[in-house]
PDB file of C-alpha atoms in Angstrom:
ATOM      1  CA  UNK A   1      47.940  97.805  60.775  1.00  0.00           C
ATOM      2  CA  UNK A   2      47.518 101.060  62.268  1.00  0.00           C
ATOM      3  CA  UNK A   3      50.440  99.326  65.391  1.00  0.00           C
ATOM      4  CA  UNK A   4      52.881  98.505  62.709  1.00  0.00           C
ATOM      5  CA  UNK A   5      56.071 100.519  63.354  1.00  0.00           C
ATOM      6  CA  UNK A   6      59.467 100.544  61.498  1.00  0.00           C
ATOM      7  CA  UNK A   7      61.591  97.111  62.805  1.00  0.00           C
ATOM      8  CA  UNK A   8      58.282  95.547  63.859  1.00  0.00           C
ATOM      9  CA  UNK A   9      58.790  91.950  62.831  1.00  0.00           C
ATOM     10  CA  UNK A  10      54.994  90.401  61.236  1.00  0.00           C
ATOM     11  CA  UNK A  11      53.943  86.795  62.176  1.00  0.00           C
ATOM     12  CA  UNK A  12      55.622  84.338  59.818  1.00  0.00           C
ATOM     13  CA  UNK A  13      53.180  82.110  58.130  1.00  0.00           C
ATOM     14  CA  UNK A  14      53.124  78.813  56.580  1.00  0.00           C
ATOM     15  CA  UNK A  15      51.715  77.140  53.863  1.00  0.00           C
ATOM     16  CA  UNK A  16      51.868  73.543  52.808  1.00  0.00           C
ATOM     17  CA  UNK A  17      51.624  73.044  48.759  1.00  0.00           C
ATOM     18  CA  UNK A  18      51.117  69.995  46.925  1.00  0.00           C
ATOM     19  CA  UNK A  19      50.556  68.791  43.360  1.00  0.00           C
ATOM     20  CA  UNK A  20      46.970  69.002  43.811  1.00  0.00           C
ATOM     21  CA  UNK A  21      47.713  72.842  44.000  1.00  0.00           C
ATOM     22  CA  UNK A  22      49.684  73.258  41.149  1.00  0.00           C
ATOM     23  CA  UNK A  23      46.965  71.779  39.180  1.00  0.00           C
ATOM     24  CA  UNK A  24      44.312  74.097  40.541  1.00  0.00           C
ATOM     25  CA  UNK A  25      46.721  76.998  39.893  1.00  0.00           C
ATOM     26  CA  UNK A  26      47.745  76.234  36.740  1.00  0.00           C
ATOM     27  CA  UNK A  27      43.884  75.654  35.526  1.00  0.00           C
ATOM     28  CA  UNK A  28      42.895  79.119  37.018  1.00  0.00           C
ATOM     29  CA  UNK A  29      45.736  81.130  35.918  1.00  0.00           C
ATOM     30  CA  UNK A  30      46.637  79.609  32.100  1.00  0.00           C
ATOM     31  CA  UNK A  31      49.968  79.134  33.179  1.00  0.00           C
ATOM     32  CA  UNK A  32      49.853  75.240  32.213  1.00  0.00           C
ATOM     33  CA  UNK A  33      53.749  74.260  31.558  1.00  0.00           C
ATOM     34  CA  UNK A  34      53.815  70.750  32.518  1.00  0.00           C
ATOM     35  CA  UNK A  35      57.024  71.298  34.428  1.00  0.00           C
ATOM     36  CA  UNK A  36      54.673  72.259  36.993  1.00  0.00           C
ATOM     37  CA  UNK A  37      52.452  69.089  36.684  1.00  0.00           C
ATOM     38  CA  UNK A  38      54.861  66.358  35.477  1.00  0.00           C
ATOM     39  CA  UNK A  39      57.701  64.806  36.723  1.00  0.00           C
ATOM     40  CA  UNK A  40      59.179  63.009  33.358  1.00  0.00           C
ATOM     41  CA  UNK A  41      59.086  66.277  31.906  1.00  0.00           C
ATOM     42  CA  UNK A  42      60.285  68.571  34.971  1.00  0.00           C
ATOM     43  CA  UNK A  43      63.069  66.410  35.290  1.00  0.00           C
ATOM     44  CA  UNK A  44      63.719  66.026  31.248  1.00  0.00           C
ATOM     45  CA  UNK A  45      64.245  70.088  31.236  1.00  0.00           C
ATOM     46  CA  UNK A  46      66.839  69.246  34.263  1.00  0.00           C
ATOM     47  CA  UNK A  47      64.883  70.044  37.161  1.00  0.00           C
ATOM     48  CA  UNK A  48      64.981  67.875  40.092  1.00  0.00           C
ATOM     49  CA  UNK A  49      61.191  67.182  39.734  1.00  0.00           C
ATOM     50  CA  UNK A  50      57.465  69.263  39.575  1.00  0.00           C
ATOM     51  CA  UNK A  51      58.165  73.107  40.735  1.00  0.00           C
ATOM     52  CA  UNK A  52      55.698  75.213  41.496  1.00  0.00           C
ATOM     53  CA  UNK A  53      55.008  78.365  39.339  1.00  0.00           C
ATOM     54  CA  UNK A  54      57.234  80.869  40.370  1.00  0.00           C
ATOM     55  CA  UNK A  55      54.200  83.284  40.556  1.00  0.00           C
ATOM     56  CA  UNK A  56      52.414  80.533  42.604  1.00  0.00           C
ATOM     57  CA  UNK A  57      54.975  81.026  45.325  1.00  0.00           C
ATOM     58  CA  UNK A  58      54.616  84.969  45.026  1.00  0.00           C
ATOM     59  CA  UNK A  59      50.686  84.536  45.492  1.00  0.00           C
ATOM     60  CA  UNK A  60      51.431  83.040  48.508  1.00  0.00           C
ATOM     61  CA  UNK A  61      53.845  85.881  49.750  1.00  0.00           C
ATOM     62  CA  UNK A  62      50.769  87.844  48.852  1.00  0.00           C
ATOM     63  CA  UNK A  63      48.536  85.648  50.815  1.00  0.00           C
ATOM     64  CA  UNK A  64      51.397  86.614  53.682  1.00  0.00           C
ATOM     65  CA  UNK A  65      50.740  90.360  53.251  1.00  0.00           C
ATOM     66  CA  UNK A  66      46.937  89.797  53.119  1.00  0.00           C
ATOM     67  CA  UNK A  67      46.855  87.997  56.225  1.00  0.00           C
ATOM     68  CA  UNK A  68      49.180  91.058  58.208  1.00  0.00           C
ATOM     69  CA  UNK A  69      46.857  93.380  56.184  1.00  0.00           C
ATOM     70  CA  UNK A  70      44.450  92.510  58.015  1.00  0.00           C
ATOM     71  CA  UNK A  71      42.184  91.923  55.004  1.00  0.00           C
ATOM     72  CA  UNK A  72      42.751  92.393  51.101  1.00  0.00           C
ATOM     73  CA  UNK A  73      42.683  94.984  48.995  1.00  0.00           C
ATOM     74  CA  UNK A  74      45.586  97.356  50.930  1.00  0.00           C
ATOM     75  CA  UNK A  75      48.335  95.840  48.667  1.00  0.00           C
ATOM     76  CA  UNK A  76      50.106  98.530  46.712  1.00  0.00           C
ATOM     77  CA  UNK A  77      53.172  97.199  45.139  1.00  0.00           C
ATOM     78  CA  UNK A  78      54.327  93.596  45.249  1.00  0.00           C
ATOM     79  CA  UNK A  79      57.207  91.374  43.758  1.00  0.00           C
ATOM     80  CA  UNK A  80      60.009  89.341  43.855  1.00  0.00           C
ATOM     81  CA  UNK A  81      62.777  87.640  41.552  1.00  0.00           C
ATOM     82  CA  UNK A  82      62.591  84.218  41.133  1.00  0.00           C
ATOM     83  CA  UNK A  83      65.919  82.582  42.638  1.00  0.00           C
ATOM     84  CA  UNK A  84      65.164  78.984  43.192  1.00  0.00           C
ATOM     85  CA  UNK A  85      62.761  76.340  42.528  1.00  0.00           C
ATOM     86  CA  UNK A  86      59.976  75.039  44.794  1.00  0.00           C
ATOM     87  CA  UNK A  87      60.274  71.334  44.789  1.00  0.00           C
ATOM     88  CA  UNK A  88      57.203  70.059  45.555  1.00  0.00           C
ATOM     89  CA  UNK A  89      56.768  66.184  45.922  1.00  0.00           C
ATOM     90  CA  UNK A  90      53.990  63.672  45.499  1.00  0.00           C
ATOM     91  CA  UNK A  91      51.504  63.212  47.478  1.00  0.00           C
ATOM     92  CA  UNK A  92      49.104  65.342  50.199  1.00  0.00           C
ATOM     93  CA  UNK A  93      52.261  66.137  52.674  1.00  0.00           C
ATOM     94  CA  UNK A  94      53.283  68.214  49.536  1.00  0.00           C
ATOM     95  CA  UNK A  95      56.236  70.641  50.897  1.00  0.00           C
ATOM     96  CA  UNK A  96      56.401  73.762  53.161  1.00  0.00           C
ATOM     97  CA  UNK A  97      56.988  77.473  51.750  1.00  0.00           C
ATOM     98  CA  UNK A  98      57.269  79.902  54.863  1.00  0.00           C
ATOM     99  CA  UNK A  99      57.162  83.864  54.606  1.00  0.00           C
ATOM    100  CA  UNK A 100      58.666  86.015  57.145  1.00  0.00           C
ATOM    101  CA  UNK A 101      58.517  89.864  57.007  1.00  0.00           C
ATOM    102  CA  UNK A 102      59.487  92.922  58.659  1.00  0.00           C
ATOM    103  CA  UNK A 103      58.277  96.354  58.634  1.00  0.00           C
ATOM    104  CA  UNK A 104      60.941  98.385  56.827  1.00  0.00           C
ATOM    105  CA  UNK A 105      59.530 101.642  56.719  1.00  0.00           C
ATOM    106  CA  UNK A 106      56.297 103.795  57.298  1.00  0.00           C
ATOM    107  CA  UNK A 107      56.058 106.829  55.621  1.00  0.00           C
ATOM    108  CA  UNK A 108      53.075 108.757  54.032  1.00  0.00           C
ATOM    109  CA  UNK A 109      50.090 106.550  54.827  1.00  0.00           C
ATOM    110  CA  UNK A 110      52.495 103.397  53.610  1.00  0.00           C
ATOM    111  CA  UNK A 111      54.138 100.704  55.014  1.00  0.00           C
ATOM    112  CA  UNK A 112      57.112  98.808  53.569  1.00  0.00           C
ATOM    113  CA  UNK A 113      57.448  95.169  54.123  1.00  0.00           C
ATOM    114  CA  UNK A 114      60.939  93.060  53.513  1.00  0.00           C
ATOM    115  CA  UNK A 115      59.607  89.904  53.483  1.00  0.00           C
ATOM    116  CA  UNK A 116      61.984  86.387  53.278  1.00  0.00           C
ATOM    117  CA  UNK A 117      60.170  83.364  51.733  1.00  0.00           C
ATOM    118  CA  UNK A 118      62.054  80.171  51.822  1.00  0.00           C
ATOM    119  CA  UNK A 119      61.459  76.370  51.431  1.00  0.00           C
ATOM    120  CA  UNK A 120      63.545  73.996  53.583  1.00  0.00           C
ATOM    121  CA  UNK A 121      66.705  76.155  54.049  1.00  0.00           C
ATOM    122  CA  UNK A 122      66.736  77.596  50.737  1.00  0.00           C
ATOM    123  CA  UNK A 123      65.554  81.402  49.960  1.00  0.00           C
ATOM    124  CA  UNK A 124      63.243  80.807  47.082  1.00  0.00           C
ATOM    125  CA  UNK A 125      62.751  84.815  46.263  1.00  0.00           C
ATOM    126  CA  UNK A 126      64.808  87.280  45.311  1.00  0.00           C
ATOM    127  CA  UNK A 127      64.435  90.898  47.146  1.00  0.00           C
ATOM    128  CA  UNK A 128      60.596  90.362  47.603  1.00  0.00           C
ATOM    129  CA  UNK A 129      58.649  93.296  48.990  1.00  0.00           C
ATOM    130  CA  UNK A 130      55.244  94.496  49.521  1.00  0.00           C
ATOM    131  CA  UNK A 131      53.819  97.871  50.100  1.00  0.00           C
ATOM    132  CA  UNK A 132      50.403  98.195  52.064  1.00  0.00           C
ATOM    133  CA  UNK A 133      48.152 100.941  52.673  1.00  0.00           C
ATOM    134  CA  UNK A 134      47.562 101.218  56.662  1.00  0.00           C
TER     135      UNK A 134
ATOM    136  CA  UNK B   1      69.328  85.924  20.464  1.00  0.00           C
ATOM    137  CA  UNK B   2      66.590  88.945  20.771  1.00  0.00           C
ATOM    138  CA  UNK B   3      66.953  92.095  18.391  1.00  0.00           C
ATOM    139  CA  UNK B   4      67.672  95.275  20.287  1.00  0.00           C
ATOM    140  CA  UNK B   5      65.245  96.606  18.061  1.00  0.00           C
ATOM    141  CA  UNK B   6      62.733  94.642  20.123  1.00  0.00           C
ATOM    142  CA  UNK B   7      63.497  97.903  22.949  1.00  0.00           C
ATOM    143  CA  UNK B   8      60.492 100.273  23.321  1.00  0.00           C
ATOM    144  CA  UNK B   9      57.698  97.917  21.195  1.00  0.00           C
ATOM    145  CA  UNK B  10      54.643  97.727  22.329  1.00  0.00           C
ATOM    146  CA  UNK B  11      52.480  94.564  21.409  1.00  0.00           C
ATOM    147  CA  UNK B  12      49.107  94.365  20.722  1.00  0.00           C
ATOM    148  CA  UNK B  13      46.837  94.606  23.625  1.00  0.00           C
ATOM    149  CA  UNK B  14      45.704  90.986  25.008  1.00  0.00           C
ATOM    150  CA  UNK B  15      41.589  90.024  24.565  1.00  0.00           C
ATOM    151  CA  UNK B  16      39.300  91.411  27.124  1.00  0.00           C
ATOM    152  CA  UNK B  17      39.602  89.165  29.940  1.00  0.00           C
ATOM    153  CA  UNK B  18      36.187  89.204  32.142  1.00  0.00           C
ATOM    154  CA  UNK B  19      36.572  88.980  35.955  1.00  0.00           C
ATOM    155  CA  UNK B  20      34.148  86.617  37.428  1.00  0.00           C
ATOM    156  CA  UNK B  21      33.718  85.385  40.779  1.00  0.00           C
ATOM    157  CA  UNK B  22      34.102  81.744  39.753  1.00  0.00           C
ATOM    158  CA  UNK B  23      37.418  83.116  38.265  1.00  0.00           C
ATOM    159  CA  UNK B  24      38.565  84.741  41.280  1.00  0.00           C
ATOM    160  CA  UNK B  25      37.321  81.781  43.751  1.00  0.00           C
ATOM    161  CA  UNK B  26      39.363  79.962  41.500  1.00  0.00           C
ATOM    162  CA  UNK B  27      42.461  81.399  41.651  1.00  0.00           C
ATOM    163  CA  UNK B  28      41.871  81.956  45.919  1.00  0.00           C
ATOM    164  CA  UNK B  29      40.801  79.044  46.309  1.00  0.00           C
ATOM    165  CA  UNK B  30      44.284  77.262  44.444  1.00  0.00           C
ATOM    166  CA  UNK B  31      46.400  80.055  46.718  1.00  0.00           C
ATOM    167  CA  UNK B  32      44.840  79.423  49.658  1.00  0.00           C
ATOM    168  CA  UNK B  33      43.855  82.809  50.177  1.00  0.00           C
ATOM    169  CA  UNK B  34      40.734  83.752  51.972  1.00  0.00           C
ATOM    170  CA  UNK B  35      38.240  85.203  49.738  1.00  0.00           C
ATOM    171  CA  UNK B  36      34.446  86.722  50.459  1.00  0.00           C
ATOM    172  CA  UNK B  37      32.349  87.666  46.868  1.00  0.00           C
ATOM    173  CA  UNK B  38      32.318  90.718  48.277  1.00  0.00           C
ATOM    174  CA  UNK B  39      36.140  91.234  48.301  1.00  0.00           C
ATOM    175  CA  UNK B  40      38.753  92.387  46.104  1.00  0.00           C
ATOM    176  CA  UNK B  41      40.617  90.019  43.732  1.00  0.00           C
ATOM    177  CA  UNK B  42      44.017  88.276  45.363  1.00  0.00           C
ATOM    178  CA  UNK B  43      46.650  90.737  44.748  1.00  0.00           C
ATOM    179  CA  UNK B  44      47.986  88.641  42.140  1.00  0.00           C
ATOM    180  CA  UNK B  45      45.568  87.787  40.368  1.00  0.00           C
ATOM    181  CA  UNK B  46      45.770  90.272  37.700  1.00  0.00           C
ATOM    182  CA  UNK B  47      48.826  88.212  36.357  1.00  0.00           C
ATOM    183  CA  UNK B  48      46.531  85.988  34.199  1.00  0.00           C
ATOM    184  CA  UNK B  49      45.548  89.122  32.315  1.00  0.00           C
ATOM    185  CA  UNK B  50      49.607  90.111  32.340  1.00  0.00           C
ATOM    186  CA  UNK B  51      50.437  86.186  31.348  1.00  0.00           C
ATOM    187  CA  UNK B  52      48.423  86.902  28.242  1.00  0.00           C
ATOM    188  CA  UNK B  53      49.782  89.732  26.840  1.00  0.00           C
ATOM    189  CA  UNK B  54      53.325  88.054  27.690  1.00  0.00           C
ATOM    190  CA  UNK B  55      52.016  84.807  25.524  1.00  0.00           C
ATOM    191  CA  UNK B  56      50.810  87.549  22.844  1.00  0.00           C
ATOM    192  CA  UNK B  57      55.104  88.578  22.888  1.00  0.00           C
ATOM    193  CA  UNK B  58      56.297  84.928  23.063  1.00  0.00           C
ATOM    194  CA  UNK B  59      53.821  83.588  20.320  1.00  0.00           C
ATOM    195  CA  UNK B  60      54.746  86.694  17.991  1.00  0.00           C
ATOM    196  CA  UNK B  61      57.170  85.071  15.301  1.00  0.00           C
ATOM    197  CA  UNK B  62      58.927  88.382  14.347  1.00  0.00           C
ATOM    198  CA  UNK B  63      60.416  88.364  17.896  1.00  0.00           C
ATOM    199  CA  UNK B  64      62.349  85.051  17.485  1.00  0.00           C
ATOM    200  CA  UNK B  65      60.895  83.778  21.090  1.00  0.00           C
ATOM    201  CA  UNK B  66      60.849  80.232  22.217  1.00  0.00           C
ATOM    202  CA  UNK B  67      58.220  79.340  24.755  1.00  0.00           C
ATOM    203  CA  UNK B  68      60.185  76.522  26.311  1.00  0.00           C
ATOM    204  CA  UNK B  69      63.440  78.445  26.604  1.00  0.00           C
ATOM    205  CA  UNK B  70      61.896  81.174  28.818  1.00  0.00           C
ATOM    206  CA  UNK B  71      61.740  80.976  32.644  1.00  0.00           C
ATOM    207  CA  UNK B  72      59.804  83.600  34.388  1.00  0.00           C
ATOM    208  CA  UNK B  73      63.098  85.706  36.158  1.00  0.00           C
ATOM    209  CA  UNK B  74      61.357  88.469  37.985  1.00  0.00           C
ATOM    210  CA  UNK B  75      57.415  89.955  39.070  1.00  0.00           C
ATOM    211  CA  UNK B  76      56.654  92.740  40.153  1.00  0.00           C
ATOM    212  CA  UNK B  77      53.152  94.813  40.286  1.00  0.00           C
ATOM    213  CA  UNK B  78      52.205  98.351  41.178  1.00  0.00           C
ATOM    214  CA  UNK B  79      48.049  98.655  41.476  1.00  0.00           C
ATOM    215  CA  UNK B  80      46.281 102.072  41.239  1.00  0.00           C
ATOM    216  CA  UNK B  81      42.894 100.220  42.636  1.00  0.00           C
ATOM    217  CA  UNK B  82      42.427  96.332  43.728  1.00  0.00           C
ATOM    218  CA  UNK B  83      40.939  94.639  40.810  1.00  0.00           C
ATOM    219  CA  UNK B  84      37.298  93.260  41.624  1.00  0.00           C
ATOM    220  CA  UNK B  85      34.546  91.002  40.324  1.00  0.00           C
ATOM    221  CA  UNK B  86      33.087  92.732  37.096  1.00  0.00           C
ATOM    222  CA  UNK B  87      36.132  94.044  35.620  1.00  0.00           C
ATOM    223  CA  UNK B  88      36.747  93.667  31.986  1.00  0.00           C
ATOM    224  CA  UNK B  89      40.604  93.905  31.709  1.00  0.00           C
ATOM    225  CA  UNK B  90      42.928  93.740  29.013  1.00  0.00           C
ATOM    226  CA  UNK B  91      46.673  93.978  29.267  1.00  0.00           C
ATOM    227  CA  UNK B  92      49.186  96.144  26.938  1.00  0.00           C
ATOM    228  CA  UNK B  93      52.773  95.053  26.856  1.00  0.00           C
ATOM    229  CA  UNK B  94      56.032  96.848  25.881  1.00  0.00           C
ATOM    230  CA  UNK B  95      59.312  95.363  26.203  1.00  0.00           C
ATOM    231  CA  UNK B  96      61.722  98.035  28.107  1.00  0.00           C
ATOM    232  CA  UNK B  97      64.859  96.509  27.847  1.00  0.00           C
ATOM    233  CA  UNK B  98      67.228  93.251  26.318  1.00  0.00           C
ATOM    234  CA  UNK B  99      70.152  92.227  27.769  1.00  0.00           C
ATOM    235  CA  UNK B 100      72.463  89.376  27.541  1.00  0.00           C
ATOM    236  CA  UNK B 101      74.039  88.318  29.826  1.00  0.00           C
ATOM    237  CA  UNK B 102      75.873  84.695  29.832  1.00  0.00           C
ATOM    238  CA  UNK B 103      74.157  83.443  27.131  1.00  0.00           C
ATOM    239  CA  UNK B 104      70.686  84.198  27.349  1.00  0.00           C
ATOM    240  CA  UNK B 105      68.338  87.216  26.773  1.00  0.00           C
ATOM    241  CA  UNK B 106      67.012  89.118  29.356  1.00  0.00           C
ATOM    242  CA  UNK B 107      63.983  90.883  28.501  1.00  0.00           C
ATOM    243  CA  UNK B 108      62.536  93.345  30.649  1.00  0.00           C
ATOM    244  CA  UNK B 109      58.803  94.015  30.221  1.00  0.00           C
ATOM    245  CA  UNK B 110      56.179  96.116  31.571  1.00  0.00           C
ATOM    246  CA  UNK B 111      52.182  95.396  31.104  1.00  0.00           C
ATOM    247  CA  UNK B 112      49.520  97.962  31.446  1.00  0.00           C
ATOM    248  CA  UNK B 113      46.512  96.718  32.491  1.00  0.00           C
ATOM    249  CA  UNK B 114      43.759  98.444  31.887  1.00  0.00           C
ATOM    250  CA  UNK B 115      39.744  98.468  32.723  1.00  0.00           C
ATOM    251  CA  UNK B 116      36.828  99.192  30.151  1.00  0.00           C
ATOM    252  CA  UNK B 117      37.321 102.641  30.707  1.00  0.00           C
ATOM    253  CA  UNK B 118      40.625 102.438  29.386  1.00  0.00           C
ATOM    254  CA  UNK B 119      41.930 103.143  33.071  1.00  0.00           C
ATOM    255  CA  UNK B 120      45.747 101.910  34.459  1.00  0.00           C
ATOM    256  CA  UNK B 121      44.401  99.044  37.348  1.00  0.00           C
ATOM    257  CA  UNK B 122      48.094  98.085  37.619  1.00  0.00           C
ATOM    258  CA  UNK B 123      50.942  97.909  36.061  1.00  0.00           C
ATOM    259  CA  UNK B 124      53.244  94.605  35.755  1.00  0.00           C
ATOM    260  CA  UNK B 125      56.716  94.175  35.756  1.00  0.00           C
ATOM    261  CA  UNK B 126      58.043  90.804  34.522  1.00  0.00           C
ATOM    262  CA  UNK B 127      61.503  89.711  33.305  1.00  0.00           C
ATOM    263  CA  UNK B 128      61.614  86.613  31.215  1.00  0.00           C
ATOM    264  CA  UNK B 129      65.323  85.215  30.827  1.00  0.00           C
ATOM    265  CA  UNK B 130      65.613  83.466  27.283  1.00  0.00           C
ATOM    266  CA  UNK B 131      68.166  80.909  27.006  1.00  0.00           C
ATOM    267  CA  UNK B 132      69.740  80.786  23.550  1.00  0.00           C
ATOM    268  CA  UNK B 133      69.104  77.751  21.560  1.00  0.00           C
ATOM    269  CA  UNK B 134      71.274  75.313  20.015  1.00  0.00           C
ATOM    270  CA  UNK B 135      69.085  74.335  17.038  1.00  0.00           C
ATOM    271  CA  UNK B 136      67.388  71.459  18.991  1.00  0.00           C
TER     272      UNK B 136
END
């Protein structure tokens, strides 16, 4: 981390989730709203089927971070709104949530990250940024 | 809708939630994130302490909450130290703020999670947007 420099764009990653996720997740965080699990009830509530957790999709911009950390435990500050939905399908092909990021500034021991983390076309967070200790 | 007098509360603080490494494999292993015993927690992980205390807000019947009205608008976490296998951590919310806005409420909320020693570990940031009923 001690390379990164202000512009410096980070090697995007991606990560395929499925339902089989969202069930893990959901058992090791408490966060057990079937919308995440079901698809009668997802789509009862008016979605267009099983999302994932809104935080699930932030753990993965986290993962992101991690990854251009160069290990854990650097991560400052982290967050995002929650725009749109991750649709994530039946089966093991699940869907595809990719997170970009750039090095916006490095000041004081600090690096901030703008990161972009969409599904398909769609931007699924809203302003998410990361600050790391390099 | 949500009282303004709901601005500035703070709830309860959350049970003592015990970090173990089965927890933490756990939640890497669901996130995909590489984990060692020997590392810190995934950075966020401590929102299944935070998720309690917001449960602790949503379950309280003076606040007029309904669980499935609320969708998780916003997350955001500032850590003083990475939290790690051993920690005993319990999380103290306030509510900051309660707008409206087309509708629904918008309640901004900040949890304190703490360690045994009473210490901030980090502090979380969520917004929960309420939608209003209509007596279903």
């Amino acid at each position: 981390m001690s390379t990164l420099e202000p512009g410096t764009d980070l090697p995007p990653q991606e990560y395929v989730v499925t339902r089989a996720d969202l069930v893990a997740y959901a058992a090791a965080s408490g966060d057990d709203n079937p919308i995440h699990q079901d698809e009668e009830i997802a789509r009862a509530v008016g979605l267009p089927g099983v999302i994932a957790h809104g935080m699930y999709t932030l753990a993965l911009a986290a993962r992101a971070v991690q990854e251009w950390a160069g290990g854990p435990g650097r991560v400052e500050q982290v967050g995002a709104k929650f725009t749109k939905p991750v649709v994530v399908p039946a089966g093991d092909e699940g869907t595809t949530v990719r997170v970009a990021g750039t090095v916006k500034s490095v000041a004081d021991g600090r690096a901030t990250l703008a990161l972009t983390v969409t599904c398909g076309e769609d931007k699924v967070l809203g302003m998410p940024t990361a600050v790391l200790r390099v | 809708m949500v009282d303004q007098s709901l601005v500035g509360r703070t709830f309860p603080p959350s049970e003592t939630y015990v970090v173990t490494r089965e927890r933490v494999a756990a939640f890497a292993a669901a996130t995909g994130t590489p984990w060692d015993e020997a590392d810190p927690a995934p950075a966020t992980f401590p929102i299944v302490v935070a998720f309690a205390a917001m449960r602790g807000l949503m379950d309280d019947p003076s606040v007029g909450i309904e669980l499935r009205r609320v969708v998780h608008g916003e997350q955001r976490f500032a850590y003083e130290r990475p939290v790690v296998v051993g920690d005993e951590l319990t999380a103290t919310l306030t509510v900051d703020t309660v707008r409206s806005l087309g509708g629904a409420d918008v309640i901004g909320t900040t949890s304190a999670v703490t360690d045994a020693d009473g210490a901030l570990v980090c502090s979380a940031k969520a917004t929960l947007v309420h939608s209003a009923g209509e007596g279903a």
